[in-house]
């Protein structure tokens, strides 16, 4: 027990010290975990051979991560990804395997050994890449979705790879495997043996039936058993039972997949997809997320601690060169695929650099190849070291991606359109806000000139039959060409608050008689636009929030007329109050530190409540109104409790 507590203290202490430091330096948590493992393992010797068995346990974090990812994907979304899965992912695995196998043959490896090496290096690190994509909010980008589809395809491809590797041992020139060279505790060996106990004596057709049956069990259980089980444990009203159920689901599915020779990660991913439409999805996510994070962190630490620096010290140039060669070959294949898929520049670099490393499933395939006699022990150790180094380089590849993406953004902007007409209404900005204004004004038969600096938005407008010009509305020459000298109304609907201020100031200086309608983001922006000279200022969420409030009042029993009256009273009083507060607002001074502003704001809030209550209960005195308010609040809370 004491030894276990000591090891737990070392692992957790290393993570707590290294990860925040790596995050502060902008290197990401994954590199922090890997560095922590290197420090407590090869550098200081604080941990030893137990990291191999611990890594086998920590790989369960990858399984849990794919289950949580599946919860985010509806079956329809997965079906929509079929072209990426079969096309982009499948082609990547085949081409990368072929390129690396040819490179291995060129280096003097036997064909079967070269093919096994190509299969091992064709896989990328699901754990590191998905964790980094989530941290950097890149998962929902087009490039992030393409990366995820390839990773999912690679995880599926592990199954036929495990079936193919034993056949390579029978090829001429295969590595001679002696009994003593088989590592007794290599990661992945236990999974294979467990699977063999159930299916090794079955004929091929029976293995297929058992495999399909296991998948069917997972799907049917997710559809028909999840809801009754959740309702059953709900009656206990114990939070920890939800966590226990979530862990039970993941562990049992992983065990079933191993018994039939399938990837546990694939099985739990499938279960997550089945439960994506379930009302218990968010409960499962919140319960399992902490376990996933800790196990993944532990996995990365064991990878760092398991690096054999003795082998690296014997031939450092060779191993580092091999790791860089793997990254270069994979990156070249990925870049060509990204060009063929016509990805944008940023997405292309993300796709290339995120997947260029080898992955954690490579450790499993390398160990299995060693068991089956495909690889000699020395070759297997070298391959593991190359995998570990390439995984260590991955966070640096993401840093390179950020640098290249910034360089692509800094390219000179395309030349603005030539504006060949003017109109009485100029709309600057054609995002969600400006589109509604433009459609309404044009629908009334009035001519407009629409300006925006987003080329894609302008092209989208043109496809739907709306005219617009590409150009920066804050530039004086663009405004002049659009007819600012003769226009009657300027609508400032820019999504950049500072650009909107510059535009209002410039337009007001050029045309004191111009009517300016400006979009504001919040109250402080209202005050800034007011000082800059805008005539009508619209807070982008104010009117929609008022409408939501009116719907709430109607749902609580007020008639449509009463709710509409209260909405209008609130609108009028708040609008007048904002104008008063704009006079008291001081630029650069927080409103909470402006005593005159705070005092008047409190008075206006009290007046607003009084006006609304008088409109709701006409003829009642102040005391009666307060009593009614208190009673209605109590009734509201009681209704909420009953619900």
XYZ file of C-alpha atoms in Angstrom:
643
model
C 0.000 0.000 0.000
C 2.816 2.383 0.878
C 4.520 1.770 -2.473
C 1.275 2.472 -4.329
C 0.760 5.742 -2.454
C 4.334 6.783 -3.206
C 3.921 6.104 -6.927
C 0.576 7.932 -7.004
C 2.184 10.920 -5.288
C 5.001 10.996 -7.850
C 2.719 10.774 -10.891
C 0.165 13.307 -9.636
C 2.832 15.683 -8.339
C 4.671 15.638 -11.655
C 1.447 16.405 -13.536
C 0.464 19.245 -11.193
C 3.894 20.873 -11.553
C 4.571 20.344 -15.264
C 1.206 20.863 -16.964
C 0.427 24.415 -15.715
C 3.970 25.451 -16.654
C 3.590 24.039 -20.169
C 0.183 25.679 -20.561
C 1.588 29.045 -19.419
C 4.363 28.748 -22.021
C 1.753 28.061 -24.701
C 2.919 24.477 -25.293
C -0.340 22.751 -24.350
C -1.111 20.184 -21.672
C -0.023 17.159 -23.696
C 3.598 18.274 -23.922
C 3.469 19.023 -20.180
C 2.359 15.460 -19.405
C 5.018 13.985 -21.703
C 7.753 16.147 -20.160
C 6.614 15.150 -16.669
C 6.921 11.480 -17.642
C 10.430 12.001 -19.007
C 11.537 13.747 -15.817
C 10.221 11.117 -13.399
C 11.238 8.218 -15.649
C 14.405 8.242 -17.754
C 15.960 11.374 -16.230
C 15.551 10.789 -12.476
C 14.498 7.109 -12.235
C 11.712 7.922 -9.766
C 9.473 5.408 -11.578
C 10.513 2.187 -13.272
C 9.189 -0.846 -15.093
C 5.689 -0.490 -13.655
C 4.998 2.178 -16.282
C 4.314 -0.551 -18.882
C 1.475 -2.124 -16.908
C 0.267 1.314 -15.883
C 0.232 2.423 -19.519
C -1.982 -0.536 -20.344
C -4.449 0.729 -17.732
C -4.110 4.353 -18.807
C -4.983 3.452 -22.421
C -8.512 3.170 -21.103
C -8.551 6.987 -21.203
C -8.465 6.794 -25.013
C -11.430 4.408 -24.928
C -13.382 6.756 -22.683
C -12.488 9.750 -24.855
C -13.950 8.101 -27.951
C -17.124 7.270 -26.018
C -17.533 10.952 -25.121
C -16.814 11.982 -28.710
C -19.497 9.576 -29.881
C -21.965 11.281 -27.544
C -21.400 14.490 -29.517
C -22.179 12.842 -32.872
C -25.690 11.951 -33.903
C -26.028 8.933 -36.228
C -27.117 11.271 -39.010
C -23.956 13.356 -38.563
C -21.852 10.187 -38.705
C -23.604 9.116 -41.889
C -22.881 12.523 -43.392
C -19.183 11.891 -42.671
C -19.120 8.655 -44.673
C -17.264 10.208 -47.597
C -14.533 11.495 -45.298
C -14.342 8.185 -43.435
C -14.155 5.947 -46.495
C -12.491 8.363 -48.884
C -10.174 10.680 -46.992
C -9.403 8.330 -44.081
C -9.154 5.138 -46.100
C -6.928 6.681 -48.761
C -4.669 8.165 -46.077
C -4.119 4.775 -44.423
C -3.415 3.011 -47.728
C -1.119 5.675 -49.206
C 0.810 6.234 -45.972
C 1.293 2.504 -45.457
C 2.507 2.122 -49.030
C 4.914 5.080 -48.892
C 6.440 4.045 -45.565
C 6.709 0.412 -46.664
C 8.618 1.414 -49.797
C 10.859 3.612 -47.665
C 11.517 0.638 -45.374
C 12.428 -1.604 -48.321
C 14.768 1.117 -49.581
C 16.491 1.047 -46.170
C 17.060 -2.693 -46.449
C 14.117 -4.178 -44.542
C 12.476 -7.395 -45.657
C 9.177 -6.796 -47.461
C 7.035 -8.274 -44.682
C 8.872 -6.290 -41.995
C 8.620 -3.129 -44.095
C 4.855 -3.633 -44.533
C 4.381 -4.194 -40.794
C 6.383 -1.035 -40.088
C 4.279 0.922 -42.583
C 1.069 -0.265 -40.921
C 2.366 0.743 -37.491
C 3.462 4.224 -38.564
C 0.317 4.882 -40.662
C -1.677 5.442 -37.470
C -1.717 8.823 -35.730
C -2.195 9.694 -32.079
C -5.928 9.913 -31.384
C -5.339 10.892 -27.767
C -2.871 13.730 -28.342
C -4.542 15.174 -31.437
C -8.111 15.216 -30.135
C -7.011 16.588 -26.775
C -5.073 19.385 -28.474
C -7.889 20.155 -30.925
C -10.307 20.503 -28.008
C -7.937 22.750 -26.037
C -7.392 25.041 -29.020
C -11.098 25.069 -30.052
C -10.283 23.620 -33.474
C -12.576 20.591 -33.382
C -15.488 22.346 -35.110
C -13.412 23.821 -37.928
C -13.467 22.181 -41.359
C -9.893 21.023 -40.859
C -10.678 19.697 -37.378
C -13.599 17.641 -38.684
C -11.402 16.180 -41.428
C -8.738 15.307 -38.861
C -11.318 13.594 -36.669
C -12.696 11.535 -39.561
C -9.208 10.262 -40.440
C -8.484 9.409 -36.791
C -11.741 7.478 -36.584
C -10.888 5.594 -39.774
C -7.463 4.733 -38.359
C -9.010 3.363 -35.165
C -11.280 1.148 -37.278
C -8.313 0.085 -39.418
C -6.586 -1.379 -36.349
C -8.927 -4.391 -36.608
C -7.847 -5.619 -40.075
C -4.242 -4.735 -39.210
C -4.327 -7.119 -36.238
C -5.692 -9.787 -38.568
C -3.007 -9.140 -41.205
C 0.099 -9.071 -39.001
C 0.164 -12.822 -38.143
C 0.140 -13.599 -41.877
C 3.285 -11.512 -42.367
C 5.211 -13.812 -40.020
C 4.737 -16.645 -42.520
C 6.343 -14.697 -45.359
C 9.878 -15.527 -46.469
C 12.446 -13.483 -44.656
C 10.285 -12.989 -41.615
C 12.006 -12.201 -38.385
C 12.902 -15.255 -36.302
C 11.200 -14.936 -32.960
C 12.741 -16.636 -29.964
C 10.864 -17.346 -26.777
C 12.967 -15.026 -24.674
C 12.373 -12.013 -26.936
C 8.673 -11.848 -26.218
C 8.016 -9.085 -23.729
C 5.814 -10.594 -20.982
C 4.020 -7.336 -20.154
C 3.969 -5.460 -23.438
C 0.970 -3.141 -23.905
C -1.648 -4.749 -26.088
C -0.613 -8.385 -25.610
C -3.282 -8.921 -22.968
C -6.029 -7.659 -25.274
C -5.086 -10.082 -28.005
C -4.916 -13.072 -25.644
C -8.296 -12.201 -24.123
C -9.834 -12.056 -27.574
C -8.311 -15.386 -28.543
C -9.937 -17.204 -25.632
C -13.367 -16.600 -27.119
C -12.879 -16.806 -30.881
C -9.666 -18.757 -31.518
C -11.416 -22.119 -32.042
C -14.321 -20.789 -34.090
C -14.563 -21.077 -37.877
C -14.456 -17.893 -39.937
C -18.217 -17.628 -40.435
C -18.786 -18.035 -36.698
C -16.255 -15.320 -35.903
C -18.149 -12.997 -38.248
C -21.467 -13.831 -36.599
C -20.035 -13.304 -33.106
C -18.560 -9.963 -34.142
C -21.803 -8.726 -35.712
C -23.708 -10.014 -32.700
C -21.500 -8.029 -30.321
C -22.078 -4.861 -32.326
C -25.825 -5.539 -32.385
C -25.825 -6.049 -28.603
C -24.168 -2.658 -28.092
C -26.625 -0.889 -30.404
C -29.778 -2.566 -29.050
C -28.722 -2.111 -25.436
C -28.083 1.564 -26.056
C -31.526 1.987 -27.628
C -33.706 -0.129 -25.335
C -31.924 -0.667 -22.011
C -30.386 2.710 -21.220
C -33.603 4.561 -20.402
C -35.057 1.921 -18.000
C -31.715 1.541 -16.192
C -31.312 5.289 -15.750
C -34.851 5.564 -14.408
C -34.161 2.704 -12.015
C -31.081 4.288 -10.463
C -32.758 7.706 -10.470
C -35.012 6.569 -7.634
C -31.984 6.160 -5.372
C -31.186 9.901 -5.848
C -27.476 9.291 -5.341
C -25.154 11.210 -7.615
C -22.399 8.604 -7.451
C -24.670 5.947 -8.977
C -24.838 7.907 -12.222
C -21.041 7.938 -12.299
C -20.944 4.208 -11.523
C -23.409 3.491 -14.327
C -21.412 5.539 -16.816
C -18.209 3.699 -15.922
C -20.030 0.362 -16.039
C -21.254 1.062 -19.556
C -17.809 1.983 -20.856
C -15.990 -0.873 -19.097
C -18.504 -3.556 -20.104
C -18.568 -2.456 -23.752
C -14.766 -2.377 -23.865
C -14.633 -5.886 -22.388
C -17.179 -7.204 -24.902
C -15.243 -5.722 -27.817
C -11.980 -7.267 -26.600
C -13.592 -10.694 -26.227
C -14.671 -10.699 -29.880
C -11.400 -9.261 -31.153
C -12.622 -5.718 -31.903
C -11.137 -2.423 -30.829
C -12.565 -1.308 -27.446
C -12.274 2.300 -28.620
C -14.406 1.520 -31.669
C -17.055 -0.218 -29.572
C -17.383 2.579 -27.054
C -17.458 5.145 -29.863
C -20.364 3.255 -31.436
C -22.157 3.203 -28.078
C -21.649 6.945 -27.717
C -23.164 7.566 -31.169
C -26.191 5.423 -30.252
C -26.712 7.480 -27.064
C -26.131 10.857 -28.757
C -29.877 11.538 -28.960
C -30.552 10.340 -25.421
C -31.757 12.714 -22.723
C -29.024 11.276 -20.474
C -26.197 12.380 -22.766
C -25.220 15.445 -20.747
C -25.336 13.466 -17.498
C -22.918 10.908 -18.907
C -20.598 13.611 -20.234
C -20.366 15.439 -16.921
C -19.796 12.199 -14.971
C -17.099 10.713 -17.213
C -15.189 13.833 -18.250
C -12.985 13.975 -15.096
C -12.029 10.292 -15.439
C -11.207 10.756 -19.110
C -8.967 13.737 -18.396
C -7.043 12.006 -15.609
C -6.551 8.751 -17.517
C -5.399 10.556 -20.650
C -2.944 12.580 -18.593
C -1.676 9.384 -16.989
C -1.326 7.805 -20.417
C 0.841 10.660 -21.699
C 3.005 10.524 -18.561
C 3.612 6.793 -19.044
C 4.550 7.389 -22.689
C 7.185 9.892 -21.580
C 8.376 7.665 -18.739
C 8.629 4.637 -21.008
C 11.096 6.176 -23.476
C 14.275 4.083 -23.483
C 16.980 6.722 -23.580
C 19.593 3.955 -23.464
C 18.670 2.862 -26.993
C 18.439 6.523 -27.993
C 21.920 7.179 -26.608
C 23.356 4.309 -28.652
C 22.125 5.643 -32.002
C 20.568 9.078 -31.460
C 21.065 10.401 -34.989
C 19.487 7.313 -36.551
C 16.389 7.307 -34.318
C 15.777 11.056 -34.526
C 16.250 10.895 -38.302
C 13.747 8.046 -38.534
C 11.188 9.996 -36.462
C 11.606 13.085 -38.646
C 11.419 10.922 -41.781
C 8.134 9.387 -40.631
C 6.712 12.856 -39.966
C 7.943 14.112 -43.348
C 6.562 11.169 -45.348
C 3.201 11.220 -43.570
C 3.012 14.998 -43.845
C 3.660 14.862 -47.586
C 0.883 12.318 -48.130
C -1.508 14.308 -45.942
C -0.711 17.596 -47.691
C -1.349 16.050 -51.110
C -4.687 14.659 -49.875
C -5.621 18.062 -48.459
C -4.872 19.698 -51.806
C -6.938 17.068 -53.615
C -9.810 17.698 -51.182
C -9.531 21.452 -51.936
C -9.174 22.471 -48.307
C -8.497 26.095 -47.436
C -4.947 27.017 -46.494
C -5.457 26.991 -42.711
C -7.419 23.737 -42.786
C -4.799 22.179 -45.065
C -1.977 22.937 -42.630
C -4.044 21.744 -39.673
C -4.850 18.480 -41.448
C -1.201 17.945 -42.410
C 0.551 18.823 -39.159
C -2.017 17.353 -36.755
C -1.783 13.837 -38.241
C 1.915 13.662 -39.154
C 3.020 11.794 -36.006
C 2.720 8.117 -35.104
C 0.140 7.063 -32.524
C -0.482 5.142 -29.340
C -2.048 2.225 -31.223
C 1.378 1.831 -32.805
C 2.635 0.548 -29.443
C -0.061 -2.130 -29.524
C 0.745 -3.180 -33.110
C 4.497 -3.170 -32.435
C 4.060 -5.441 -29.393
C 1.716 -7.739 -31.298
C 4.170 -7.900 -34.215
C 6.911 -8.838 -31.748
C 4.745 -11.642 -30.364
C 3.889 -12.999 -33.790
C 7.507 -13.082 -34.931
C 7.150 -10.357 -37.545
C 9.595 -8.009 -35.805
C 12.788 -8.762 -33.927
C 13.123 -7.365 -30.428
C 15.644 -4.709 -31.442
C 13.471 -3.532 -34.326
C 10.434 -3.358 -32.063
C 12.319 -1.244 -29.491
C 13.477 1.141 -32.216
C 9.945 1.474 -33.588
C 8.547 2.208 -30.125
C 11.176 4.882 -29.594
C 10.404 6.484 -32.974
C 6.688 6.486 -32.091
C 7.358 8.125 -28.719
C 9.606 10.824 -30.203
C 7.111 11.642 -32.945
C 4.380 11.953 -30.314
C 6.626 14.283 -28.329
C 7.026 16.463 -31.415
C 3.247 16.773 -31.964
C 2.676 19.831 -29.719
C 5.506 21.559 -31.580
C 3.747 20.764 -34.873
C 0.634 22.518 -33.570
C 2.768 25.545 -32.706
C 4.078 25.468 -36.287
C 0.468 25.315 -37.527
C -0.428 28.436 -35.538
C 2.565 30.250 -37.025
C 1.665 29.231 -40.589
C -2.005 30.103 -40.103
C -1.047 33.581 -38.877
C 1.206 33.992 -41.914
C -1.680 33.061 -44.191
C -3.915 35.626 -42.486
C -1.286 38.339 -42.926
C -1.310 38.073 -46.699
C -2.390 41.267 -48.517
C -6.140 41.551 -48.763
C -7.689 41.406 -52.246
C -8.412 44.708 -53.937
C -11.849 46.203 -53.179
C -14.597 46.156 -55.773
C -15.163 49.116 -58.017
C -18.371 50.710 -56.751
C -20.275 51.890 -59.799
C -23.466 53.234 -58.224
C -24.792 55.191 -55.253
C -28.000 54.953 -53.219
C -29.777 56.915 -50.470
C -29.126 54.123 -47.935
C -25.632 52.757 -47.236
C -25.388 49.587 -45.154
C -21.930 48.929 -43.731
C -21.688 45.290 -42.661
C -23.783 42.430 -43.954
C -23.594 39.882 -41.164
C -26.640 38.532 -39.297
C -27.620 42.033 -38.180
C -27.062 43.864 -41.461
C -28.794 41.186 -43.537
C -32.128 41.703 -41.787
C -31.878 45.497 -42.167
C -30.991 45.165 -45.847
C -33.816 42.760 -46.648
C -36.378 44.977 -44.933
C -35.219 48.190 -46.618
C -34.894 46.583 -50.045
C -38.254 44.891 -49.585
C -39.778 48.344 -49.163
C -38.495 49.268 -52.627
C -35.593 51.467 -51.491
C -32.172 51.311 -53.110
C -29.172 50.414 -50.979
C -25.411 50.116 -51.321
C -24.088 47.264 -49.183
C -20.411 47.234 -48.109
C -18.496 44.507 -46.301
C -14.871 43.423 -45.956
C -15.748 39.694 -45.919
C -15.416 38.402 -49.482
C -17.154 35.084 -48.727
C -20.182 36.893 -47.280
C -20.429 39.167 -50.316
C -20.237 36.189 -52.680
C -22.919 34.363 -50.682
C -25.189 37.412 -50.940
C -24.708 37.582 -54.675
C -25.681 33.931 -55.062
C -29.021 34.746 -53.413
C -29.590 37.745 -55.688
C -28.557 40.574 -53.345
C -26.092 43.183 -54.565
C -23.063 44.041 -52.461
C -19.559 45.390 -52.814
C -16.348 44.089 -51.268
C -14.399 46.772 -49.405
C -13.580 48.156 -45.965
C -16.432 50.549 -45.030
C -14.142 52.488 -42.661
C -11.936 53.644 -45.546
C -12.819 57.202 -46.660
C -12.309 56.424 -50.363
C -14.690 53.444 -50.186
C -17.321 55.551 -48.432
C -16.934 58.338 -50.955
C -17.365 55.917 -53.860
C -20.504 54.504 -52.181
C -22.065 57.985 -52.135
C -21.591 59.194 -48.557
C -21.805 62.795 -49.825
C -25.393 62.376 -51.058
C -26.785 59.502 -48.968
C -29.622 60.084 -46.501
C -29.034 57.185 -44.087
C -25.940 55.259 -43.031
C -26.533 51.946 -41.247
C -23.459 50.867 -39.273
C -23.840 47.103 -38.732
C -20.180 46.144 -38.371
C -19.210 43.262 -36.064
C -16.115 45.163 -34.852
C -17.045 47.677 -32.150
C -13.915 49.787 -32.657
C -14.370 49.905 -36.440
C -17.994 50.936 -35.909
C -16.866 53.850 -33.721
C -14.324 54.995 -36.300
C -16.932 54.871 -39.040
C -19.520 56.854 -37.044
C -16.965 59.547 -36.132
C -15.778 59.889 -39.724
C -19.296 59.942 -41.188
C -20.470 62.529 -38.669
C -17.452 64.733 -39.393
C -18.090 64.536 -43.133
C -21.890 64.894 -43.011
C -23.393 66.618 -39.963
C -26.857 66.208 -41.529
C -26.527 62.459 -42.231
C -28.845 60.170 -40.252
C -26.737 57.393 -38.691
C -28.247 54.143 -37.398
C -25.656 52.151 -35.468
C -25.481 48.657 -34.033
C -24.225 48.489 -30.433
C -22.942 45.482 -28.513
C -23.698 46.645 -24.970
C -24.511 49.751 -22.927
C -20.974 51.059 -22.866
C -20.834 50.779 -26.633
C -24.126 52.695 -26.765
C -22.552 55.530 -24.810
C -19.498 55.552 -27.071
C -21.629 55.670 -30.219
C -23.781 58.388 -28.659
C -20.703 60.519 -28.033
C -19.476 59.776 -31.581
C -22.680 61.211 -33.084
C -24.997 58.314 -33.934
C -28.706 59.214 -34.168
C -30.355 55.837 -33.551
C -28.465 53.193 -31.596
C -29.726 49.626 -31.464
C -28.384 47.142 -28.937
C -28.145 43.920 -30.905
C -29.798 41.734 -28.229
C -32.132 44.270 -26.641
C -35.227 43.841 -28.832
C -34.936 40.048 -28.956
C -34.543 39.950 -25.172
C -37.652 42.073 -24.766
C -39.601 39.694 -26.960
C -38.382 36.726 -24.898
C -39.496 38.564 -21.754
C -42.931 39.164 -23.252
C -43.286 35.460 -24.073
C -42.309 34.651 -20.484
C -45.003 36.963 -19.106
C -47.609 35.365 -21.382
C -46.541 31.894 -20.228
C -47.009 33.035 -16.611
C -50.665 33.908 -17.252
C -50.704 37.506 -18.506
C -52.769 38.247 -21.581
C -51.068 39.229 -24.834
C -52.272 42.801 -24.376
C -50.910 43.027 -20.816
C -47.561 41.522 -21.775
C -47.287 43.843 -24.771
C -48.078 46.868 -22.615
C -45.395 45.934 -20.105
C -42.913 45.329 -22.915
C -43.603 48.763 -24.376
C -43.387 50.442 -20.971
C -40.036 48.803 -20.301
C -38.765 49.785 -23.754
C -39.737 53.442 -23.389
C -38.389 53.869 -19.874
C -35.141 52.026 -20.575
C -34.548 54.003 -23.775
C -35.067 57.288 -21.961
C -32.880 56.111 -19.078
C -30.024 55.186 -21.392
C -30.056 58.671 -22.886
C -29.807 60.184 -19.413
C -27.016 57.851 -18.353
C -25.115 58.575 -21.569
C -24.748 62.171 -20.394
C -23.272 61.017 -17.073
C -20.977 58.374 -18.576
C -17.271 59.223 -18.518
C -14.906 57.574 -21.040
C -12.232 55.473 -19.390
C -13.968 55.436 -15.993
C -15.717 52.180 -14.941
C -19.394 52.872 -14.352
C -19.202 51.271 -10.882
C -16.665 53.965 -9.900
C -18.792 56.856 -11.174
C -20.952 57.907 -8.185
C -23.290 60.158 -10.208
C -23.875 57.377 -12.730
C -24.530 54.753 -10.038
C -26.925 57.008 -8.149
C -28.972 57.894 -11.217
C -28.992 54.261 -12.415
C -30.461 53.124 -9.084
C -33.129 55.822 -9.283
C -34.020 54.861 -12.842
C -34.295 51.181 -11.906
C -36.666 52.052 -9.070
C -38.742 54.275 -11.377
C -38.855 51.493 -13.966
C -40.188 48.975 -11.447
C -42.814 51.441 -10.284
C -43.995 52.210 -13.810
C -44.279 48.513 -14.702
C -46.181 47.653 -11.520
C -48.553 50.588 -11.991
C -49.180 49.479 -15.564
C -49.799 45.915 -14.326
C -52.045 46.963 -11.391
C -53.617 50.343 -12.247
C -55.310 52.160 -9.377
C -53.428 50.438 -6.528
C -51.348 52.424 -4.032
C -47.673 51.775 -3.502
C -48.145 49.542 -0.448
C -50.633 47.325 -2.253
C -48.338 47.065 -5.241
C -45.428 45.950 -3.053
C -47.630 43.369 -1.299
C -48.798 41.994 -4.634
C -45.214 41.826 -5.866
C -44.030 39.890 -2.833
C -46.955 37.481 -3.037
C -46.448 36.876 -6.768
C -42.758 36.194 -6.201
C -43.601 33.629 -3.509
C -46.138 31.934 -5.772
C -43.581 31.882 -8.590
C -40.967 30.172 -6.412
C -43.536 27.675 -5.166
C -44.510 26.839 -8.745
C -40.866 26.376 -9.632
C -40.390 23.998 -6.700
C -43.419 21.977 -7.697
C -42.111 21.696 -11.260
